[in-house]
mmCIF file of C-alpha atoms in Angstrom:
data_model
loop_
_atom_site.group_PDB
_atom_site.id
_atom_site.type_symbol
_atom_site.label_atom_id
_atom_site.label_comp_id
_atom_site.label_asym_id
_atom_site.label_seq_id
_atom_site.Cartn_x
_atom_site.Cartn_y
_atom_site.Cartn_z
ATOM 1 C CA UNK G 1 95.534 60.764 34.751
ATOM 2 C CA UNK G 2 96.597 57.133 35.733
ATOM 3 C CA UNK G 3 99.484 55.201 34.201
ATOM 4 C CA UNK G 4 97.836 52.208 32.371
ATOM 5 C CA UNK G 5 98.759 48.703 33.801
ATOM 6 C CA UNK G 6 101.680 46.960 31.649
ATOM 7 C CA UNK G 7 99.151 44.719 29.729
ATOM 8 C CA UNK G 8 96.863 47.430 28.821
ATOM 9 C CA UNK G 9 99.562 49.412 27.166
ATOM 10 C CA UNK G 10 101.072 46.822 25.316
ATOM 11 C CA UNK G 11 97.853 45.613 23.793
ATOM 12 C CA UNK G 12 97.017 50.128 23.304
ATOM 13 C CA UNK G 13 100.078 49.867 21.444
ATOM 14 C CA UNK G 14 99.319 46.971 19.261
ATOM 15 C CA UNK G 15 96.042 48.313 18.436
ATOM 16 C CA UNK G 16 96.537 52.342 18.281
ATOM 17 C CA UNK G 17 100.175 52.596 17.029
ATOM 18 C CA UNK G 18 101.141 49.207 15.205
ATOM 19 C CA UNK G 19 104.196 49.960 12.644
ATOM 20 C CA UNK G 20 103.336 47.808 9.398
ATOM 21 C CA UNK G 21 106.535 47.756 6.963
ATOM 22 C CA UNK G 22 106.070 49.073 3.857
ATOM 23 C CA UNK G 23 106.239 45.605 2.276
ATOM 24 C CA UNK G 24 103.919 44.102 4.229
ATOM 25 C CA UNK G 25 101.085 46.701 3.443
ATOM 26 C CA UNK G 26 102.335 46.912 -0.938
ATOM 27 C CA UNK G 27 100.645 43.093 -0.773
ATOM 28 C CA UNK G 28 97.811 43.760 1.278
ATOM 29 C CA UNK G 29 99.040 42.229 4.263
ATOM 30 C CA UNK G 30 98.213 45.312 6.552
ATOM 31 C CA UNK G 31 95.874 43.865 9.215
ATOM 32 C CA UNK G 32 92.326 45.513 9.191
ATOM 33 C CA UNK G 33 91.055 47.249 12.681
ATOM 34 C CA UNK G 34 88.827 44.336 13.563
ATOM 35 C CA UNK G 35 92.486 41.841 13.033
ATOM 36 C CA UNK G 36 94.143 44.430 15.021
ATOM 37 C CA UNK G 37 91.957 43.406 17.883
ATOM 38 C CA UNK G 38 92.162 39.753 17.432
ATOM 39 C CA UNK G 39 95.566 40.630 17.638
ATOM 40 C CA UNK G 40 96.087 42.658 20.782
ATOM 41 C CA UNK G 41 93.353 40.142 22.303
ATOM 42 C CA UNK G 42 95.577 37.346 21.468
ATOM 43 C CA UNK G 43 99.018 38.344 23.858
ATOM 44 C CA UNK G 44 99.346 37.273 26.857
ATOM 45 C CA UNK G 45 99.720 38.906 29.886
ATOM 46 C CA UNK G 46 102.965 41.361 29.973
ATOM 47 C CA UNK G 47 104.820 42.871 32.648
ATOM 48 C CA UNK G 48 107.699 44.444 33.543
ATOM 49 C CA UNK G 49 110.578 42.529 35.185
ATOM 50 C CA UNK G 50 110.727 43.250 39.375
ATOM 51 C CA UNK G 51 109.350 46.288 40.290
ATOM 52 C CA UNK G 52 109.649 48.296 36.958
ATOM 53 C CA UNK G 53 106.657 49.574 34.693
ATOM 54 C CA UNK G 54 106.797 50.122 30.560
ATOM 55 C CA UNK G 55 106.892 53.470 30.050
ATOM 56 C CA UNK G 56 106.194 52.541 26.623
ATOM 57 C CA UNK G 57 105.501 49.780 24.127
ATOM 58 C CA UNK G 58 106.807 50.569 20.238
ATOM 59 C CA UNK G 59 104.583 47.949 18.334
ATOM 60 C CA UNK G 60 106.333 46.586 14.803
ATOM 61 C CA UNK G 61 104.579 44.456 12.558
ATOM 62 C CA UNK G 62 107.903 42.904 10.142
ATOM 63 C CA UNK G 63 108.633 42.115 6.907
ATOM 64 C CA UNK G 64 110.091 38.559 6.551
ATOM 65 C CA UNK G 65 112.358 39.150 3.521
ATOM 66 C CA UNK G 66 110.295 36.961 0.763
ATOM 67 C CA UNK G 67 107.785 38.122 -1.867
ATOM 68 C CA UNK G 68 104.798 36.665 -1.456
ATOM 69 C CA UNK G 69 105.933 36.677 2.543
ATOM 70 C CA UNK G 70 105.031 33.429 4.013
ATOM 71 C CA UNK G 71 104.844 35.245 7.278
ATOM 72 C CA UNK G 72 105.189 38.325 9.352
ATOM 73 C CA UNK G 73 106.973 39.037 12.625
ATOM 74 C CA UNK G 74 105.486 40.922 15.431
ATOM 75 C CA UNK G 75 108.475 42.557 17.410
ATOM 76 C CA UNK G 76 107.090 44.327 21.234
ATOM 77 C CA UNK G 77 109.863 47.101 21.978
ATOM 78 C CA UNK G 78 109.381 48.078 25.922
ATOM 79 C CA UNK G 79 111.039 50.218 27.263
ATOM 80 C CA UNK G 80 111.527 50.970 31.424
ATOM 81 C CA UNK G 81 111.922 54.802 30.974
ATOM 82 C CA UNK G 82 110.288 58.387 28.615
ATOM 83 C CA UNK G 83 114.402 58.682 27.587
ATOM 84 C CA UNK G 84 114.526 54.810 26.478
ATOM 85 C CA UNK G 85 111.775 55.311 24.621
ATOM 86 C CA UNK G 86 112.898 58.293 22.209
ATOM 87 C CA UNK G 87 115.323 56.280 21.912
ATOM 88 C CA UNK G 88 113.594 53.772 20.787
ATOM 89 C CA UNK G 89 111.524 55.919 18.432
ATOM 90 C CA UNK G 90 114.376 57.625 16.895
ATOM 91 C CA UNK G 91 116.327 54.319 16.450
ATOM 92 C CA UNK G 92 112.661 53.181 14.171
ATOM 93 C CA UNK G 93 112.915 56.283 12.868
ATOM 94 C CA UNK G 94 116.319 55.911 11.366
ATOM 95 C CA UNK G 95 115.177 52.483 10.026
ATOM 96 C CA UNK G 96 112.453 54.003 7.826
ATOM 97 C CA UNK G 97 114.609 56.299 6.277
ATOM 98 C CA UNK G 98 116.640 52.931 5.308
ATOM 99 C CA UNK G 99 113.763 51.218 4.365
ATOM 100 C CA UNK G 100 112.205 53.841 2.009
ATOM 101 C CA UNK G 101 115.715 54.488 0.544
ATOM 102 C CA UNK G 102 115.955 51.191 -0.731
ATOM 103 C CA UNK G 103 112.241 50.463 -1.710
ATOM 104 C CA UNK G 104 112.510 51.367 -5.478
ATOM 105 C CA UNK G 105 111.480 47.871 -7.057
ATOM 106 C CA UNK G 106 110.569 44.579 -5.248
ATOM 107 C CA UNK G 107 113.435 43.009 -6.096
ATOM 108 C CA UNK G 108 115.701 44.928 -3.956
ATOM 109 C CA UNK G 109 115.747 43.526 -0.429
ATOM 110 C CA UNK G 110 115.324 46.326 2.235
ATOM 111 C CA UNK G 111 116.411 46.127 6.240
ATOM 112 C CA UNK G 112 113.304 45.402 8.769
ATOM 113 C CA UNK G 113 113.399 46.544 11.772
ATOM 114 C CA UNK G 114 115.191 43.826 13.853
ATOM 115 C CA UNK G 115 117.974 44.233 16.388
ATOM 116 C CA UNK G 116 116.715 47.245 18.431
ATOM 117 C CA UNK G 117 117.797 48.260 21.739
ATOM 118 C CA UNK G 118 115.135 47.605 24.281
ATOM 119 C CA UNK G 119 114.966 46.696 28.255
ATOM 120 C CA UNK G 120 112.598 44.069 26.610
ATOM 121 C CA UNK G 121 111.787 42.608 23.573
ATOM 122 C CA UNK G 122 109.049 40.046 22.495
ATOM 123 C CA UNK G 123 109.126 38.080 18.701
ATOM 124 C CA UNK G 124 106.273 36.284 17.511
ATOM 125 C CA UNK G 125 105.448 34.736 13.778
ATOM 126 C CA UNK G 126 102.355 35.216 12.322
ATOM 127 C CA UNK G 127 101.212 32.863 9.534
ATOM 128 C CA UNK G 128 99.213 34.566 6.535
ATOM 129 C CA UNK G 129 95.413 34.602 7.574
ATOM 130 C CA UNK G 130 96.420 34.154 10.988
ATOM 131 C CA UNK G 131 95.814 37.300 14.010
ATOM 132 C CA UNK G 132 96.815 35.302 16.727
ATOM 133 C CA UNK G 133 99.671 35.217 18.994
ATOM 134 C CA UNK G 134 101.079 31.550 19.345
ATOM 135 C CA UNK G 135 104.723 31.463 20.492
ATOM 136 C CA UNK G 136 106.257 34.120 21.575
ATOM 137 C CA UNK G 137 109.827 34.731 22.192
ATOM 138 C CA UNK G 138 111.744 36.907 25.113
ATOM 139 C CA UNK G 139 114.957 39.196 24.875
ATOM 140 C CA UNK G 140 117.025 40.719 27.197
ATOM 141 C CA UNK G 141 120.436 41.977 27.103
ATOM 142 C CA UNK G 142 120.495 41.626 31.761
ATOM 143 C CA UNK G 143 118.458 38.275 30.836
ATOM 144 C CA UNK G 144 121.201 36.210 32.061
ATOM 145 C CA UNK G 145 122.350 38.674 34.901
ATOM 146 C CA UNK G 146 120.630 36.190 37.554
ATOM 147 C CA UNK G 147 121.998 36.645 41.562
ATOM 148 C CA UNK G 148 123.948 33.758 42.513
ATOM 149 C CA UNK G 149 121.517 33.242 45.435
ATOM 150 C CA UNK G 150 118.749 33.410 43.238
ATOM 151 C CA UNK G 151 120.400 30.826 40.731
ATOM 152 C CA UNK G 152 121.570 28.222 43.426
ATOM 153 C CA UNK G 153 117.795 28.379 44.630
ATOM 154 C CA UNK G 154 116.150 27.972 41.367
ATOM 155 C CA UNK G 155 118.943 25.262 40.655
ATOM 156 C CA UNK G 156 118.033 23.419 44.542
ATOM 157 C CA UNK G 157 114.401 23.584 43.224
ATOM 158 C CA UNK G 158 115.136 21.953 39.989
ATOM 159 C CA UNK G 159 117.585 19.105 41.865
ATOM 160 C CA UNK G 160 114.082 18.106 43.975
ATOM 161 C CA UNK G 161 111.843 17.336 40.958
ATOM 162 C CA UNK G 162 110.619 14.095 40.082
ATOM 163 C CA UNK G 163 111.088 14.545 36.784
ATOM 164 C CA UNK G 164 114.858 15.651 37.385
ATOM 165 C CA UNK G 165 115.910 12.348 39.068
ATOM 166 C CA UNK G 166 114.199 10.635 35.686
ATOM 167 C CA UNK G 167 116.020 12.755 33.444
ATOM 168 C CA UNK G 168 119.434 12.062 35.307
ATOM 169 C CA UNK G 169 118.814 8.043 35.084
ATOM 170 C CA UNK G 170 118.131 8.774 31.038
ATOM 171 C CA UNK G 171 121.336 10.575 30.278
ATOM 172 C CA UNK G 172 123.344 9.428 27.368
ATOM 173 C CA UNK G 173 126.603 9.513 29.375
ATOM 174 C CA UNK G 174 127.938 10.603 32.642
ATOM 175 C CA UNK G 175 129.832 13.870 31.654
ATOM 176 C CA UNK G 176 126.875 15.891 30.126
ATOM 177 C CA UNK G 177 127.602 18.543 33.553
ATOM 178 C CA UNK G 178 125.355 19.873 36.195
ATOM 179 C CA UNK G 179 122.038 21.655 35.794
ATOM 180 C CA UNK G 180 122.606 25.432 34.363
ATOM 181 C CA UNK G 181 120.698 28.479 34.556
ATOM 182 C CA UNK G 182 120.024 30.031 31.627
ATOM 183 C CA UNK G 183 118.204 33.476 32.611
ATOM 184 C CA UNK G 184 115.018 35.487 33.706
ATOM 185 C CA UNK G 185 111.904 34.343 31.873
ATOM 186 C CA UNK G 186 109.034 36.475 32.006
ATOM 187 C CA UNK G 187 105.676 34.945 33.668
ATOM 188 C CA UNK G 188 103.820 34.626 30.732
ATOM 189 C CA UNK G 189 106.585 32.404 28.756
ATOM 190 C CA UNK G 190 107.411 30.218 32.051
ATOM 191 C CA UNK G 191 103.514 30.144 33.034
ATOM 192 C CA UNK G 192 103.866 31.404 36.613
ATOM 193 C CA UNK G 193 103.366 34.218 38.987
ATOM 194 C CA UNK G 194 106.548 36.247 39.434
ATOM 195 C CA UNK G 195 109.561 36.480 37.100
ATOM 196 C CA UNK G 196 110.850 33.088 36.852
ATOM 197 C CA UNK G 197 114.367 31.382 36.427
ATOM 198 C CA UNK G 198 114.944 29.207 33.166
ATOM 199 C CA UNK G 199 117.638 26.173 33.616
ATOM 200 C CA UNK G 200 118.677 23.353 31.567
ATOM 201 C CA UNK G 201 119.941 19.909 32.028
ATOM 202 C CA UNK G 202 121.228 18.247 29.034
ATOM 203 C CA UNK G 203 120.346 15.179 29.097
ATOM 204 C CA UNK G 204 122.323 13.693 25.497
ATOM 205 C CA UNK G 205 125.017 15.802 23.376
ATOM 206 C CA UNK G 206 127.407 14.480 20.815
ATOM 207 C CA UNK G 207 129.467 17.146 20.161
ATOM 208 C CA UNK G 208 127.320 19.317 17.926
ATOM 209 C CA UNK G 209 123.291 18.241 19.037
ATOM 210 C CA UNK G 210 121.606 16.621 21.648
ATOM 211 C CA UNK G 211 118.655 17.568 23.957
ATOM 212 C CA UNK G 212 117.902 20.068 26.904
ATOM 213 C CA UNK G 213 115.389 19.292 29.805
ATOM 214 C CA UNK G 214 114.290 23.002 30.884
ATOM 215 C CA UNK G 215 112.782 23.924 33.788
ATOM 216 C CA UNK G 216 110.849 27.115 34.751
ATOM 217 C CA UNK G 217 110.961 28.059 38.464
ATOM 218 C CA UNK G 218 109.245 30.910 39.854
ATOM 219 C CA UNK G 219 111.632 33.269 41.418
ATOM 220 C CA UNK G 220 109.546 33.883 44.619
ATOM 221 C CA UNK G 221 107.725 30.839 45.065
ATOM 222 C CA UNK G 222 110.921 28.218 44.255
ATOM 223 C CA UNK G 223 107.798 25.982 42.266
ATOM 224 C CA UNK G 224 108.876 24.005 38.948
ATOM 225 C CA UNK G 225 105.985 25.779 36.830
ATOM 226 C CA UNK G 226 106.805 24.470 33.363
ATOM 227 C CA UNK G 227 109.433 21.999 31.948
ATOM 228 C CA UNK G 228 109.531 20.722 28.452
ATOM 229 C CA UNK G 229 112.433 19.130 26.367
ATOM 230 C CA UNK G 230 114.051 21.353 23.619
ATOM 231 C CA UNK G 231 117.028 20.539 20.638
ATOM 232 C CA UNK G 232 120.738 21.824 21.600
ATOM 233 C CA UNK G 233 122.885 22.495 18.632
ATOM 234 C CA UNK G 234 126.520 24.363 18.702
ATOM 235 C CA UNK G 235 127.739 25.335 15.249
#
């Protein structure tokens, strides 16, 4: 039998083996099959960074600390290989037996299942009533493990946009640096083809905020494929 393609098994995991904390499903917050579906419907398009496949997606479905909860937090767990992904499982595991250790009144706070080791992981909030996926976020402890000749590319491709040269006239002062890469974003976050490369330009900082051009270049194609403008705050 065929391995199923990297979107079909995260979306099989979010609809066949989603992991609802126990404090999500005590207020009847458990979504029903049919939200399930809007659910798994609703992600985008994962896939495994360079020429990896998920051997498995561990599907969470988090408690955000507050009774009523004013939200819930989807965590994706993917893992690269079968060993990874006991791992994973035991790791879960472990943080039920936490969980249903310290659920004896809703007053007590108990852990969620945060800060689990994965070759990637994908965060998303949920609003109450809501099924969809809106913005999703992208983890990676060998995110920032970018080639140098990869970065100086991605960083030549950013130095010929447009919208770079307009951003460099706009800076607050002279000494805000050069243009830095930040990491591997995945295609569905950077809105491109392959793997791409995220780097900023700060464009104002006083010290403790200021403001971040970032640019999304595709990592085999060297195209700009989504910039925005984004807060920077140290502290």
């Amino acid at each position: 039998m065929s391995k199923p393609d990297d979107p079909a098994l995260v979306r099989a995991a979010v609809l066949q083996r989603l992991k609802v904390h126990v404090r999500l499903t005590q207020q009847g917050l458990a979504p029903t099959p049919d939200q399930r579906r809007r659910l798994a419907a609703s992600l985008p398009e994962l896939v495994a960074f360079g020429d990896r496949r998920y051997a498995q997606c561990h599907a969470v479905l988090d408690w955000d600390h507050r009774l009523p909860s004013d939200a819930a937090v989807l965590r994706l767990y993917l893992s690269y290989t079968d060993r990874e992904a006991g791992a994973i499982e035991n790791a879960l595991k472990a943080r039920d037996r936490e969980i249903d250790a310290g659920n004896l009144y809703p007053e007590f706070d108990v852990p969620d299942y945060a800060d689990v080791d994965a070759s990637e992981s994908y965060v998303a909030v949920l609003r109450p009533g809501n099924h969809e996926v809106g913005d999703l976020r992208f983890f990676s402890d060998w995110r920032k493990g970018v080639h140098q000749s990869v970065a100086r590319e991605a960083v030549a491709a950013v130095r010929a946009s447009p919208s770079y040269e307009r951003s460099m006239r706009e800076r607050s002062h002279d000494n805000l640096g050069p243009p830095v890469v930040i990491g591997w974003t995945p295609p569905c976050l950077a809105q491109s083809k392959h793997w791409a490369i995220e780097v900023w330009l700060l464009v104002d900082f006083d010290g403790h905020v200021g403001r971040a051009h970032v640019f999304m270049i595709d990592s085999k194609t060297h195209l700009v494929t989504r910039e925005y403008f984004t807060e920077v705050q140290i502290g």
